[in-house]
PDB file of C-alpha atoms in Angstrom:
ATOM      1  CA  MET A   1    -186.652  -8.307 -90.987  1.00  0.00           C
ATOM      2  CA  LEU A   2    -184.408  -9.834 -89.005  1.00  0.00           C
ATOM      3  CA  ASN A   3    -184.262  -7.862 -86.550  1.00  0.00           C
ATOM      4  CA  LYS A   4    -187.985  -7.679 -86.202  1.00  0.00           C
ATOM      5  CA  GLU A   5    -188.232 -11.842 -86.217  1.00  0.00           C
ATOM      6  CA  PHE A   6    -185.950 -11.935 -83.156  1.00  0.00           C
ATOM      7  CA  LYS A   7    -187.131  -9.268 -81.728  1.00  0.00           C
ATOM      8  CA  LYS A   8    -190.726 -10.375 -81.732  1.00  0.00           C
ATOM      9  CA  LYS A   9    -189.652 -13.559 -80.212  1.00  0.00           C
ATOM     10  CA  PHE A  10    -187.197 -12.120 -77.653  1.00  0.00           C
ATOM     11  CA  ASP A  11    -190.501 -10.161 -76.945  1.00  0.00           C
ATOM     12  CA  ALA A  12    -192.577 -12.544 -76.164  1.00  0.00           C
ATOM     13  CA  GLU A  13    -190.003 -15.057 -74.140  1.00  0.00           C
ATOM     14  CA  SER A  14    -190.568 -14.460 -69.949  1.00  0.00           C
ATOM     15  CA  ASN A  15    -188.066 -16.345 -68.615  1.00  0.00           C
ATOM     16  CA  ASN A  16    -184.854 -14.167 -68.188  1.00  0.00           C
ATOM     17  CA  VAL A  17    -182.384 -16.738 -69.128  1.00  0.00           C
ATOM     18  CA  LYS A  18    -183.852 -17.255 -72.113  1.00  0.00           C
ATOM     19  CA  LYS A  19    -183.817 -13.733 -73.431  1.00  0.00           C
ATOM     20  CA  ILE A  20    -179.965 -13.947 -72.515  1.00  0.00           C
ATOM     21  CA  GLU A  21    -179.866 -16.733 -74.811  1.00  0.00           C
ATOM     22  CA  ILE A  22    -181.799 -15.227 -77.595  1.00  0.00           C
ATOM     23  CA  LYS A  23    -180.370 -12.067 -77.778  1.00  0.00           C
ATOM     24  CA  GLY A  24    -176.427 -13.901 -77.878  1.00  0.00           C
ATOM     25  CA  ASP A  25    -178.145 -16.165 -80.887  1.00  0.00           C
ATOM     26  CA  PHE A  26    -179.385 -13.005 -82.734  1.00  0.00           C
ATOM     27  CA  LEU A  27    -175.230 -11.197 -81.915  1.00  0.00           C
ATOM     28  CA  PHE A  28    -173.777 -14.595 -82.882  1.00  0.00           C
ATOM     29  CA  PHE A  29    -176.201 -14.784 -86.395  1.00  0.00           C
ATOM     30  CA  MET A  30    -175.170 -11.165 -87.102  1.00  0.00           C
ATOM     31  CA  LYS A  31    -171.273 -11.625 -86.648  1.00  0.00           C
ATOM     32  CA  LYS A  32    -171.694 -15.047 -88.776  1.00  0.00           C
ATOM     33  CA  MET A  33    -173.686 -12.755 -91.460  1.00  0.00           C
ATOM     34  CA  ASP A  34    -171.104 -10.044 -91.423  1.00  0.00           C
ATOM     35  CA  SER A  35    -168.377 -12.855 -92.358  1.00  0.00           C
ATOM     36  CA  ILE A  36    -170.023 -13.570 -94.924  1.00  0.00           C
ATOM     37  CA  GLU A  37    -170.452 -10.485 -96.059  1.00  0.00           C
ATOM     38  CA  ASN A  38    -167.057  -9.859 -95.688  1.00  0.00           C
ATOM     39  CA  ASN A  39    -166.341 -12.974 -97.587  1.00  0.00           C
ATOM     40  CA  ALA A  40    -168.459 -12.134-100.412  1.00  0.00           C
ATOM     41  CA  LEU A  41    -166.578  -8.690-100.175  1.00  0.00           C
ATOM     42  CA  ILE A  42    -163.763 -10.534-100.503  1.00  0.00           C
ATOM     43  CA  GLY A  43    -164.703 -12.209-103.503  1.00  0.00           C
ATOM     44  CA  ALA A  44    -165.571  -9.532-105.297  1.00  0.00           C
ATOM     45  CA  LEU A  45    -162.413  -7.949-104.683  1.00  0.00           C
ATOM     46  CA  LEU A  46    -160.822 -10.770-106.020  1.00  0.00           C
ATOM     47  CA  LYS A  47    -162.736 -10.350-109.038  1.00  0.00           C
ATOM     48  CA  VAL A  48    -161.536  -6.566-109.819  1.00  0.00           C
ATOM     49  CA  ARG A  49    -158.570  -6.842-109.411  1.00  0.00           C
ATOM     50  CA  ASN A  50    -158.045  -9.563-111.916  1.00  0.00           C
ATOM     51  CA  GLN A  51    -160.371  -7.620-114.411  1.00  0.00           C
ATOM     52  CA  GLU A  52    -157.914  -4.407-113.893  1.00  0.00           C
ATOM     53  CA  ASP A  53    -154.817  -6.804-114.166  1.00  0.00           C
ATOM     54  CA  LEU A  54    -156.509  -8.089-117.471  1.00  0.00           C
ATOM     55  CA  GLN A  55    -157.124  -4.549-119.347  1.00  0.00           C
ATOM     56  CA  THR A  56    -153.424  -3.710-117.943  1.00  0.00           C
ATOM     57  CA  ILE A  57    -152.268  -6.515-119.741  1.00  0.00           C
ATOM     58  CA  LYS A  58    -154.618  -5.316-123.113  1.00  0.00           C
ATOM     59  CA  ASN A  59    -153.661  -2.040-122.525  1.00  0.00           C
ATOM     60  CA  PRO A  60    -150.047  -1.563-121.970  1.00  0.00           C
ATOM     61  CA  ARG A  61    -150.046   2.214-121.245  1.00  0.00           C
ATOM     62  CA  LEU A  62    -152.352   1.798-118.400  1.00  0.00           C
ATOM     63  CA  THR A  63    -148.975   0.409-116.390  1.00  0.00           C
ATOM     64  CA  SER A  64    -147.170   3.499-117.153  1.00  0.00           C
ATOM     65  CA  SER A  65    -146.251   4.866-113.579  1.00  0.00           C
ATOM     66  CA  LYS A  66    -147.018   8.375-114.568  1.00  0.00           C
ATOM     67  CA  LYS A  67    -146.577  11.034-111.872  1.00  0.00           C
ATOM     68  CA  PHE A  68    -149.034  14.003-111.876  1.00  0.00           C
ATOM     69  CA  GLN A  69    -146.780  16.985-110.159  1.00  0.00           C
ATOM     70  CA  ASP A  70    -148.150  19.369-113.111  1.00  0.00           C
ATOM     71  CA  ALA A  71    -151.590  18.319-111.914  1.00  0.00           C
ATOM     72  CA  GLU A  72    -152.965  22.499-111.156  1.00  0.00           C
ATOM     73  CA  LYS A  73    -155.382  20.929-109.230  1.00  0.00           C
ATOM     74  CA  ILE A  74    -155.502  17.299-107.634  1.00  0.00           C
ATOM     75  CA  ALA A  75    -157.990  14.680-106.868  1.00  0.00           C
ATOM     76  CA  ASP A  76    -159.774  16.171-103.706  1.00  0.00           C
ATOM     77  CA  TYR A  77    -162.610  13.440-101.997  1.00  0.00           C
ATOM     78  CA  PRO A  78    -166.116  15.821-101.430  1.00  0.00           C
ATOM     79  CA  GLY A  79    -165.257  17.007 -97.723  1.00  0.00           C
ATOM     80  CA  GLY A  80    -161.052  16.014 -98.034  1.00  0.00           C
ATOM     81  CA  LEU A  81    -158.982  14.665 -96.500  1.00  0.00           C
ATOM     82  CA  ASN A  82    -159.704  13.731 -92.986  1.00  0.00           C
ATOM     83  CA  SER A  83    -164.465  12.901 -94.501  1.00  0.00           C
ATOM     84  CA  LEU A  84    -162.077  10.068 -96.284  1.00  0.00           C
ATOM     85  CA  ARG A  85    -160.018   8.866 -93.595  1.00  0.00           C
ATOM     86  CA  GLN A  86    -163.690   9.276 -91.863  1.00  0.00           C
ATOM     87  CA  GLU A  87    -165.703   7.136 -94.747  1.00  0.00           C
ATOM     88  CA  VAL A  88    -162.980   4.881 -95.087  1.00  0.00           C
ATOM     89  CA  ALA A  89    -162.914   3.569 -90.956  1.00  0.00           C
ATOM     90  CA  ASN A  90    -166.356   3.877 -91.505  1.00  0.00           C
ATOM     91  CA  LEU A  91    -166.044   0.888 -93.794  1.00  0.00           C
ATOM     92  CA  LEU A  92    -163.412  -1.407 -92.628  1.00  0.00           C
ATOM     93  CA  TYR A  93    -164.758  -4.456 -91.351  1.00  0.00           C
ATOM     94  CA  ILE A  94    -162.577  -4.618 -88.348  1.00  0.00           C
ATOM     95  CA  ASP A  95    -163.746  -8.391 -87.185  1.00  0.00           C
ATOM     96  CA  GLY A  96    -162.053  -9.073 -90.812  1.00  0.00           C
ATOM     97  CA  VAL A  97    -158.594  -7.894 -89.899  1.00  0.00           C
ATOM     98  CA  TYR A  98    -156.481 -10.557 -87.634  1.00  0.00           C
ATOM     99  CA  SER A  99    -153.728  -8.834 -85.889  1.00  0.00           C
ATOM    100  CA  GLU A 100    -150.988 -10.053 -83.138  1.00  0.00           C
ATOM    101  CA  GLU A 101    -150.113  -6.770 -83.128  1.00  0.00           C
ATOM    102  CA  LYS A 102    -151.897  -3.974 -80.765  1.00  0.00           C
ATOM    103  CA  MET A 103    -151.713  -1.391 -84.223  1.00  0.00           C
ATOM    104  CA  VAL A 104    -151.085  -2.344 -87.905  1.00  0.00           C
ATOM    105  CA  LYS A 105    -150.537   0.074 -91.454  1.00  0.00           C
ATOM    106  CA  THR A 106    -151.210   0.435 -94.851  1.00  0.00           C
ATOM    107  CA  ASP A 107    -150.431   1.781 -97.247  1.00  0.00           C
ATOM    108  CA  VAL A 108    -153.157   2.577 -99.625  1.00  0.00           C
ATOM    109  CA  ALA A 109    -152.263   3.198-103.429  1.00  0.00           C
ATOM    110  CA  PHE A 110    -154.858   4.179-106.038  1.00  0.00           C
ATOM    111  CA  ILE A 111    -155.519   5.923-108.998  1.00  0.00           C
ATOM    112  CA  VAL A 112    -158.363   8.481-108.945  1.00  0.00           C
ATOM    113  CA  GLU A 113    -160.311   8.073-112.591  1.00  0.00           C
ATOM    114  CA  LYS A 114    -161.235  10.876-114.953  1.00  0.00           C
ATOM    115  CA  ASP A 115    -164.257  10.342-113.624  1.00  0.00           C
ATOM    116  CA  GLY A 116    -164.096  10.522-109.911  1.00  0.00           C
ATOM    117  CA  THR A 117    -163.907   7.108-109.523  1.00  0.00           C
ATOM    118  CA  VAL A 118    -161.502   4.448-107.975  1.00  0.00           C
ATOM    119  CA  SER A 119    -159.277   1.654-109.757  1.00  0.00           C
ATOM    120  CA  ASN A 120    -156.596   0.325-109.084  1.00  0.00           C
ATOM    121  CA  VAL A 121    -156.616  -0.160-105.618  1.00  0.00           C
ATOM    122  CA  HIS A 122    -153.148  -1.849-103.559  1.00  0.00           C
ATOM    123  CA  ALA A 123    -152.472  -1.610-100.013  1.00  0.00           C
ATOM    124  CA  GLN A 124    -149.333  -2.598 -98.605  1.00  0.00           C
ATOM    125  CA  GLY A 125    -148.777  -3.219 -95.295  1.00  0.00           C
ATOM    126  CA  ASP A 126    -146.886  -5.795 -92.895  1.00  0.00           C
ATOM    127  CA  ASN A 127    -150.190  -7.633 -92.060  1.00  0.00           C
ATOM    128  CA  PHE A 128    -152.215  -9.397 -94.955  1.00  0.00           C
ATOM    129  CA  THR A 129    -155.900  -9.154 -93.689  1.00  0.00           C
ATOM    130  CA  PHE A 130    -155.496  -5.350 -92.445  1.00  0.00           C
ATOM    131  CA  ASN A 131    -154.679  -4.895 -96.783  1.00  0.00           C
ATOM    132  CA  ARG A 132    -157.516  -6.755 -97.886  1.00  0.00           C
ATOM    133  CA  GLN A 133    -160.024  -4.772 -95.102  1.00  0.00           C
ATOM    134  CA  ALA A 134    -158.480  -1.591 -96.915  1.00  0.00           C
ATOM    135  CA  GLU A 135    -158.731  -2.727-100.726  1.00  0.00           C
ATOM    136  CA  ILE A 136    -162.491  -3.105-100.457  1.00  0.00           C
ATOM    137  CA  ALA A 137    -163.252   0.099 -98.349  1.00  0.00           C
ATOM    138  CA  LEU A 138    -161.909   2.133-100.333  1.00  0.00           C
ATOM    139  CA  TYR A 139    -163.513   0.151-103.824  1.00  0.00           C
ATOM    140  CA  SER A 140    -166.624   0.549-101.181  1.00  0.00           C
ATOM    141  CA  LEU A 141    -166.760   4.625-101.036  1.00  0.00           C
ATOM    142  CA  ALA A 142    -170.179   5.886-101.696  1.00  0.00           C
ATOM    143  CA  GLU A 143    -168.713   9.205-103.345  1.00  0.00           C
ATOM    144  CA  LYS A 144    -166.577   9.788-106.327  1.00  0.00           C
ATOM    145  CA  PHE A 145    -163.586  12.262-106.156  1.00  0.00           C
ATOM    146  CA  SER A 146    -163.368  15.139-108.247  1.00  0.00           C
ATOM    147  CA  PRO A 147    -160.875  14.531-110.702  1.00  0.00           C
ATOM    148  CA  ALA A 148    -156.805  16.155-111.183  1.00  0.00           C
ATOM    149  CA  MET A 149    -156.825  18.926-113.401  1.00  0.00           C
ATOM    150  CA  ILE A 150    -154.436  19.988-115.809  1.00  0.00           C
ATOM    151  CA  LYS A 151    -155.450  23.206-118.264  1.00  0.00           C
ATOM    152  CA  GLY A 152    -159.209  22.943-117.320  1.00  0.00           C
ATOM    153  CA  ASP A 153    -159.223  18.919-118.185  1.00  0.00           C
ATOM    154  CA  PRO A 154    -159.534  15.957-115.623  1.00  0.00           C
ATOM    155  CA  ILE A 155    -156.521  13.181-115.929  1.00  0.00           C
ATOM    156  CA  THR A 156    -156.161  10.051-113.788  1.00  0.00           C
ATOM    157  CA  TYR A 157    -154.077  11.225-110.549  1.00  0.00           C
ATOM    158  CA  CYS A 158    -152.280   8.638-108.344  1.00  0.00           C
ATOM    159  CA  PHE A 159    -152.814   9.154-105.139  1.00  0.00           C
ATOM    160  CA  LYS A 160    -151.869   7.783-101.718  1.00  0.00           C
ATOM    161  CA  LEU A 161    -153.235   7.015 -98.049  1.00  0.00           C
ATOM    162  CA  PRO A 162    -151.898   6.095 -95.627  1.00  0.00           C
ATOM    163  CA  LEU A 163    -153.601   3.888 -92.772  1.00  0.00           C
ATOM    164  CA  THR A 164    -153.502   3.062 -89.150  1.00  0.00           C
ATOM    165  CA  LEU A 165    -155.610   0.538 -87.261  1.00  0.00           C
ATOM    166  CA  SER A 166    -155.529   0.523 -83.627  1.00  0.00           C
ATOM    167  CA  MET A 167    -156.815  -3.000 -82.265  1.00  0.00           C
ATOM    168  CA  THR A 168    -158.156  -3.043 -78.631  1.00  0.00           C
ATOM    169  CA  ASP A 169    -159.338  -5.945 -76.682  1.00  0.00           C
TER     170      ASP A 169
END
């Protein structure tokens, strides 16, 4: 709807200078909308993280750091690891990453639950904003994983995904 209204105003304007101003206003407005959406996603991330932390306090068994080396089949994202990386890259809100470095890295650890959903996402890297954006991207995945299996039964599985972002001017 917003696109239509801006386009209508843009098409109705005959002055090229005014058209450039309208286009600039549109781009500025959309960037602000992205920023507002990103703030909402960060709020949602904090809520999810708090709920997961509370769940861990209520059920201490969830904190056990089991390694699932015995898994006969590890958790897998539809299309494989490259598909997962591409999906995360598409979901990253790059304008929300602030860095003076040209390259930022993080390792995102998370749990793939028995039903294939993602939980307990924690990114560790030198750049706080990149860590938060990576966590939001992992929680935002559209597809579920196929769960890890032992003897045909689904199990929770610890997954680690290293990510690198090259910043360009």
